[in-house]
XYZ file of C-alpha atoms in Angstrom:
510
model
C 116.311 175.180 205.497
C 114.832 173.056 202.966
C 116.364 169.513 202.480
C 119.233 169.411 199.905
C 118.202 167.720 196.725
C 119.717 164.894 195.470
C 122.556 164.018 193.196
C 121.856 162.434 190.159
C 125.221 160.415 190.323
C 123.357 156.884 191.443
C 120.153 158.036 189.023
C 120.668 155.137 186.409
C 120.469 152.551 189.282
C 117.466 153.951 190.619
C 116.280 153.992 187.110
C 116.847 150.199 186.805
C 115.131 149.261 190.251
C 111.967 151.816 189.657
C 111.565 149.833 186.000
C 111.920 146.417 187.752
C 109.309 147.145 189.754
C 107.100 148.463 186.989
C 107.117 151.905 188.649
C 105.878 153.147 185.340
C 103.237 154.885 184.018
C 101.319 151.731 182.558
C 102.447 149.740 185.552
C 100.778 152.820 187.895
C 97.741 153.082 186.140
C 97.055 148.739 186.315
C 97.923 149.361 189.900
C 95.671 151.878 190.686
C 92.871 151.839 188.212
C 91.654 154.513 186.136
C 89.530 156.271 189.116
C 92.430 156.287 191.730
C 94.694 157.487 188.939
C 92.730 160.398 187.662
C 92.170 161.061 191.465
C 96.078 161.674 191.718
C 95.832 164.461 188.963
C 93.540 166.494 191.152
C 96.077 165.991 194.065
C 93.604 163.873 196.029
C 95.251 160.451 197.583
C 92.746 158.651 199.261
C 91.881 156.403 196.254
C 95.604 155.863 195.763
C 96.204 154.671 199.253
C 93.416 152.050 199.467
C 94.820 150.594 196.011
C 98.314 150.619 197.689
C 97.733 148.422 201.169
C 99.088 145.077 200.034
C 102.944 145.883 200.276
C 104.149 144.886 197.213
C 107.246 146.583 195.952
C 105.134 148.849 193.114
C 102.502 149.519 196.378
C 105.631 150.955 198.109
C 107.000 152.586 196.120
C 103.605 154.820 195.114
C 103.394 155.357 198.328
C 106.822 156.844 198.489
C 107.357 158.682 195.619
C 103.777 159.573 194.044
C 101.525 159.615 197.620
C 104.944 160.806 199.928
C 103.642 158.589 202.960
C 106.513 157.043 204.946
C 107.747 153.503 204.187
C 108.911 151.010 206.226
C 112.986 150.795 205.686
C 112.693 146.810 205.145
C 109.454 147.074 202.385
C 111.497 150.245 201.020
C 114.926 147.913 200.618
C 112.447 144.505 199.089
C 111.553 147.522 196.270
C 115.072 149.159 195.522
C 118.132 147.074 196.020
C 120.286 150.108 196.289
C 118.454 151.800 199.518
C 121.722 152.860 200.963
C 122.987 153.930 197.687
C 119.760 156.308 197.415
C 119.794 157.437 200.814
C 123.067 158.531 200.814
C 122.669 160.628 197.595
C 119.705 162.049 198.727
C 116.489 160.646 196.701
C 115.424 158.879 200.450
C 115.389 160.218 203.983
C 115.828 158.037 206.991
C 113.906 158.686 209.933
C 114.168 155.546 212.692
C 112.664 152.515 210.982
C 110.881 154.265 208.078
C 112.154 156.152 204.830
C 110.356 158.942 203.430
C 111.084 160.455 199.583
C 112.811 163.967 199.744
C 111.232 164.652 195.842
C 108.428 163.922 194.056
C 109.204 161.100 191.141
C 106.211 160.769 188.725
C 106.427 158.032 186.075
C 105.843 159.510 182.679
C 105.192 158.161 179.149
C 107.597 159.410 176.090
C 106.207 160.111 173.098
C 107.454 156.773 171.589
C 106.352 155.130 174.889
C 109.425 155.334 176.555
C 109.460 154.848 180.775
C 110.464 158.314 181.762
C 109.916 159.986 185.051
C 110.187 163.618 186.288
C 111.438 164.707 189.264
C 110.014 167.548 191.461
C 109.169 169.501 194.869
C 107.121 167.336 197.359
C 103.415 168.191 196.915
C 104.249 169.764 193.502
C 103.520 167.161 190.762
C 100.363 168.648 190.350
C 97.943 170.986 191.726
C 100.380 174.060 191.917
C 101.973 175.426 195.460
C 98.250 173.868 196.964
C 99.220 170.414 195.200
C 99.454 167.368 197.865
C 100.807 168.388 200.961
C 100.766 171.893 199.710
C 104.282 171.662 198.849
C 105.790 171.589 202.282
C 107.994 168.493 202.080
C 111.019 170.325 200.632
C 110.267 174.186 201.293
C 109.488 175.829 204.157
C 106.610 178.865 203.895
C 109.638 180.948 203.114
C 110.715 179.136 200.099
C 107.421 178.772 198.551
C 107.890 181.136 196.033
C 110.998 178.880 194.112
C 108.827 175.284 194.247
C 109.387 173.234 191.266
C 106.265 171.813 189.778
C 106.643 168.423 188.178
C 104.436 167.505 185.072
C 100.362 168.962 184.436
C 97.937 169.699 181.978
C 99.785 172.503 180.401
C 103.161 170.419 180.250
C 101.122 167.950 178.457
C 99.192 170.578 176.491
C 102.420 171.707 175.191
C 104.446 168.585 174.531
C 101.580 167.517 172.369
C 101.152 170.697 169.974
C 105.018 170.678 169.825
C 106.234 169.791 166.521
C 108.846 167.214 166.383
C 110.597 167.441 163.421
C 114.415 166.300 163.688
C 116.314 169.095 164.239
C 119.713 170.403 165.147
C 119.114 172.582 168.455
C 116.161 173.338 170.905
C 115.833 175.743 173.653
C 113.720 174.944 176.287
C 113.196 178.525 177.950
C 111.579 177.908 181.698
C 112.375 174.599 181.845
C 111.006 174.057 185.254
C 111.326 170.410 186.415
C 112.633 169.713 182.562
C 109.723 167.792 180.953
C 110.254 169.801 177.175
C 113.556 169.279 177.492
C 113.191 165.887 177.705
C 110.677 165.518 174.901
C 113.248 167.677 173.065
C 116.125 165.303 173.900
C 114.152 162.798 171.507
C 114.547 164.669 168.052
C 117.539 167.335 168.879
C 120.824 166.905 168.557
C 121.477 169.827 171.101
C 118.982 170.929 173.697
C 119.489 174.431 175.860
C 117.394 174.243 178.971
C 116.820 177.472 180.819
C 115.279 178.786 183.945
C 115.108 182.116 186.353
C 114.930 179.757 189.527
C 118.375 177.824 190.025
C 116.481 175.126 192.019
C 114.579 174.217 188.646
C 117.736 173.709 186.821
C 118.736 171.257 189.446
C 115.387 169.205 189.014
C 115.418 169.481 185.415
C 118.885 167.595 185.678
C 117.527 164.955 187.628
C 114.255 164.477 185.374
C 116.667 163.877 182.549
C 119.388 161.638 184.107
C 116.802 159.728 185.852
C 114.529 159.180 182.334
C 118.132 158.106 180.723
C 118.557 161.024 178.296
C 121.905 162.964 177.831
C 122.898 165.578 179.872
C 121.490 169.638 178.362
C 123.421 172.941 178.294
C 121.393 173.947 181.180
C 121.731 177.988 181.889
C 120.286 180.036 184.859
C 118.442 183.707 183.916
C 115.555 185.076 182.633
C 113.855 184.707 179.099
C 116.301 185.407 176.188
C 119.261 186.553 178.291
C 121.222 182.789 179.295
C 121.612 182.358 175.704
C 122.868 185.689 174.134
C 122.703 186.036 170.417
C 122.237 182.036 169.835
C 119.710 180.988 167.282
C 117.600 177.449 167.739
C 115.652 175.357 165.078
C 112.631 175.192 167.850
C 112.239 176.755 170.768
C 109.334 175.903 173.513
C 108.445 177.579 176.504
C 105.408 177.163 179.268
C 106.551 180.348 180.787
C 105.093 181.981 184.050
C 102.008 183.450 182.183
C 99.579 183.846 185.104
C 98.897 187.675 185.071
C 99.207 188.396 188.841
C 99.130 191.731 189.938
C 101.628 193.173 192.136
C 101.119 193.785 195.691
C 98.617 190.384 195.314
C 100.833 188.258 197.313
C 104.289 186.590 197.156
C 105.384 186.175 194.091
C 105.699 182.160 192.587
C 108.649 181.936 190.193
C 106.982 179.096 188.390
C 104.058 180.657 187.735
C 104.255 184.685 188.009
C 106.155 186.545 185.149
C 106.895 189.427 187.205
C 106.053 191.802 184.455
C 102.548 194.321 184.265
C 99.520 192.343 182.614
C 100.361 189.915 179.843
C 103.869 191.754 178.939
C 105.842 188.339 179.125
C 104.262 186.600 176.958
C 104.527 189.254 174.319
C 107.968 190.227 174.974
C 108.910 186.117 174.548
C 106.791 186.161 171.230
C 108.685 189.482 169.969
C 111.886 188.381 170.698
C 111.411 184.971 169.668
C 112.510 185.886 165.838
C 115.859 187.043 166.795
C 116.631 183.253 168.385
C 115.338 181.524 165.806
C 117.107 180.071 162.491
C 115.365 180.358 159.092
C 112.380 177.987 158.929
C 112.451 177.511 162.774
C 109.430 177.218 165.856
C 108.949 179.103 168.645
C 105.728 177.380 170.459
C 104.477 178.471 173.985
C 101.729 178.370 176.198
C 100.146 181.737 176.975
C 97.726 184.009 179.078
C 96.281 187.275 177.676
C 93.815 190.144 178.545
C 91.045 191.183 177.275
C 91.147 194.871 177.138
C 88.122 196.877 177.195
C 87.520 198.697 173.618
C 90.335 196.780 172.101
C 90.081 193.357 170.073
C 91.741 190.648 171.345
C 92.754 189.174 167.925
C 94.360 192.354 166.857
C 96.279 192.326 170.278
C 98.101 189.692 169.581
C 98.625 190.010 165.990
C 100.620 192.664 167.064
C 102.914 190.626 169.109
C 104.014 188.558 165.895
C 107.529 190.058 164.925
C 107.847 190.885 161.394
C 109.149 187.764 158.796
C 107.310 185.360 160.795
C 104.287 183.459 160.121
C 101.991 182.751 163.487
C 98.977 180.718 164.288
C 97.433 181.677 167.561
C 94.561 179.551 169.401
C 92.194 180.537 171.868
C 91.156 177.558 173.772
C 88.977 179.553 176.763
C 88.208 182.582 178.452
C 88.067 183.179 182.171
C 86.095 186.232 183.532
C 87.979 188.185 186.063
C 87.097 186.794 188.991
C 87.162 183.104 187.869
C 90.638 183.657 186.923
C 91.756 185.316 190.308
C 89.918 182.289 192.093
C 92.167 179.390 189.879
C 95.375 181.051 190.664
C 94.128 181.988 194.482
C 93.639 178.606 195.123
C 96.569 177.348 192.932
C 98.507 179.321 195.586
C 96.765 177.676 198.381
C 95.687 181.013 199.901
C 91.949 179.810 200.365
C 93.189 177.333 202.927
C 94.405 180.525 204.919
C 92.784 183.252 207.016
C 90.134 184.818 204.987
C 90.473 187.884 206.016
C 93.834 187.906 204.178
C 92.293 185.768 201.396
C 89.456 188.398 200.639
C 92.198 191.306 200.581
C 94.380 189.309 197.814
C 91.311 188.410 195.983
C 90.241 192.350 196.047
C 93.919 192.999 194.869
C 93.682 190.969 191.824
C 90.107 192.591 190.886
C 91.421 196.156 191.638
C 94.090 195.379 188.939
C 91.751 194.181 186.306
C 89.469 197.115 186.736
C 92.141 199.647 186.755
C 93.743 197.930 183.362
C 90.110 197.963 182.058
C 90.690 194.022 181.778
C 87.431 192.234 181.044
C 88.627 188.581 180.655
C 91.832 186.656 180.422
C 92.491 184.256 177.559
C 94.427 181.253 177.524
C 96.057 179.213 174.329
C 99.072 178.291 172.378
C 101.236 180.410 170.065
C 103.074 179.030 167.278
C 105.442 181.246 165.534
C 107.758 180.035 162.433
C 110.353 182.137 161.059
C 109.561 181.872 157.112
C 111.037 185.234 156.189
C 107.886 185.881 153.926
C 107.170 189.575 152.501
C 103.594 188.827 153.369
C 103.704 186.633 156.537
C 100.700 184.363 157.208
C 99.076 185.184 160.544
C 95.799 183.345 161.872
C 94.335 184.285 165.041
C 91.457 182.115 166.005
C 89.096 181.044 168.851
C 88.872 176.948 169.020
C 87.271 176.256 172.298
C 86.184 172.862 171.024
C 87.591 169.353 171.553
C 91.032 168.535 169.454
C 92.859 165.242 169.171
C 96.491 165.432 170.604
C 99.240 165.103 169.752
C 98.522 168.108 167.513
C 102.264 168.700 166.719
C 102.190 166.842 163.136
C 98.801 168.940 162.767
C 100.425 172.395 163.083
C 103.579 171.407 161.119
C 101.152 170.368 158.125
C 99.442 173.692 158.936
C 102.381 176.003 158.159
C 103.432 173.767 155.194
C 100.057 174.784 153.983
C 100.579 178.388 154.455
C 103.733 177.821 152.318
C 101.994 176.399 149.135
C 98.852 178.766 149.257
C 101.556 181.879 149.471
C 103.138 180.462 146.438
C 100.182 180.029 144.039
C 98.223 182.480 142.909
C 94.795 181.824 141.592
C 96.253 180.480 138.062
C 98.625 178.364 139.680
C 96.523 177.140 142.331
C 93.761 176.062 139.384
C 96.806 174.066 137.969
C 97.429 171.675 141.092
C 96.270 168.959 141.863
C 94.860 167.753 145.624
C 93.762 164.787 147.461
C 90.794 164.832 149.961
C 92.355 164.307 153.461
C 91.986 160.528 154.212
C 89.945 161.257 157.692
C 87.430 163.578 156.240
C 83.815 162.640 155.975
C 80.836 164.367 154.644
C 77.486 165.225 156.073
C 74.101 166.317 154.559
C 71.922 168.009 156.586
C 68.374 168.699 155.605
C 64.534 167.772 156.294
C 63.569 164.231 155.841
C 62.281 163.084 153.185
C 63.917 166.590 151.178
C 65.067 166.239 147.754
C 68.307 168.296 148.290
C 69.911 168.545 151.710
C 69.886 172.347 153.088
C 73.657 172.264 153.059
C 76.907 170.241 153.120
C 79.527 169.771 155.820
C 83.063 168.636 155.497
C 84.216 167.192 158.925
C 87.487 166.289 159.757
C 87.788 163.352 162.613
C 91.325 163.968 163.532
C 93.496 166.654 164.641
C 91.604 170.115 164.905
C 88.128 168.334 164.218
C 86.900 170.971 162.042
C 83.896 171.053 160.101
C 82.722 173.452 157.442
C 79.879 174.196 155.145
C 80.491 174.186 151.567
C 78.269 174.343 148.578
C 77.252 172.150 145.886
C 80.624 172.730 144.094
C 82.685 172.844 146.703
C 81.527 169.435 147.512
C 81.301 168.065 143.890
C 84.813 169.170 144.097
C 86.452 167.773 147.122
C 84.456 164.524 146.398
C 86.769 163.744 143.359
C 89.658 165.253 144.545
C 92.068 161.927 144.002
C 95.456 164.072 142.867
C 94.565 162.446 139.372
C 93.742 166.095 137.639
C 94.376 169.532 138.017
C 91.990 171.427 140.075
C 90.839 173.594 136.763
C 89.980 170.713 134.914
C 87.741 169.452 137.797
C 86.277 173.044 138.056
C 85.447 173.024 134.465
C 83.872 169.417 134.342
C 81.516 170.843 137.172
C 80.534 173.569 135.151
C 79.437 171.207 132.390
C 77.639 169.292 134.445
C 75.715 171.943 136.640
C 75.221 173.957 133.147
C 77.170 176.747 134.991
C 79.985 179.237 132.618
C 83.532 177.485 133.170
C 85.176 181.317 133.319
C 82.700 182.480 135.873
C 83.321 179.295 137.924
C 86.947 179.175 137.581
C 86.920 182.978 138.916
C 84.915 182.436 142.349
C 86.242 178.739 142.846
C 89.799 179.257 144.062
C 88.488 181.135 147.429
C 86.880 177.755 148.407
C 89.708 175.667 147.269
C 91.944 178.226 149.850
C 89.788 177.757 152.441
C 89.898 173.967 152.231
C 93.364 173.674 151.788
C 94.765 175.734 154.812
C 91.829 174.197 156.990
C 93.549 170.843 156.151
C 90.438 169.421 154.245
C 92.841 169.380 151.171
C 96.502 168.632 150.456
C 98.371 169.281 147.577
C 100.255 166.991 145.987
C 101.702 168.606 143.220
C 102.110 171.191 141.043
């Protein structure tokens, strides 16, 4: 039997004690330093253990909750005023003269710098089932399938790309330890959180209670089953997107969707429109298969439901061997019997070979219910560095799709634009040359895009300050270059559309 989970009843008292000891994201970073703090994200504890040998209240809490080490009870009492209460509520477990944590409590900074704490299974704040301690703290081997992870790279990526416009209702589908529900609680009047795993719902309740957020509507079930026909302004999901073949080992609820291939992510996207209010967003992380003989962009575009705009970004692609190794290490299979590991590895490769899968893509999908007869669907590969948070940038991208859809070429030339404030111009060419070979516009923020432009495009962007309609600027450029203004008006709207779509130009009015 696993250790019973804590009750959230005394969470407010514990929150006060944690804050008083500076057991926060900033406080732990200051104590541990960048090197030890970064090592924790890789499930390595030695640097942090070296940094917490002094016995201060903060050092005691780091050892207790982050490093999952028993501490002397007198030291725990010095850090936690209500130690008896926390033992009674199940946050801590007494063992002679020592106490140990029953759950992982990890400091986390909110969108506005709030002090939050994410509660998960011991050893599972990062590193999957093979994280610190292998997840053995609260779950015996038979219960590994139901382990609940804390905050990791995927969680923070999804939080960063989420559009944070104030909304009435939000759904966190597959909430896990409640990270996305916690973020949503800051800008949604009502938050619903679902999960197939009942343990995850209990951890989500602990996370929100300890972080001081209002209690969400928690519902158990798979995909959209728990919400019936309810609709939301925002749906976010970090789903169990791992493409793990059946028969290749136990299913881990936090990562394995239980459907063939990438069917779970496809189903989630396809059904999202039925649960979105008009103008609502569905945002999720996903894996997808690269199948021989099929264009992966066409496959993903086919997932998008009718009447929805979508922006799908592939961030990386792994070959099938690399992908199998990643997730076999995540589950800790590499630490066990070598023959069993080899058999599971072989089973993964067999499944990919049968499905003619050459690689696995990872990225993010944003769908917006626009109701447009001709929706805008963009599927692109972008492995380059980006600047988080991207939520405002993504919201701006969809707003620009509305603008472009509503403006034909004539209307576009009647509109006014300003150059985005973070855009710079680069001229590329041989040293000493009279004219550059080409001109590049580069954005310093968001997706950090760069695009080549010709003389007309560079001149047009350079004088866009919102004071003149685009057509008048084109006419002036035509006169300056000695070109036919009618011809230039015919070919320039295509370039303007590209610059607007990619965010180099911002419309300021008709």
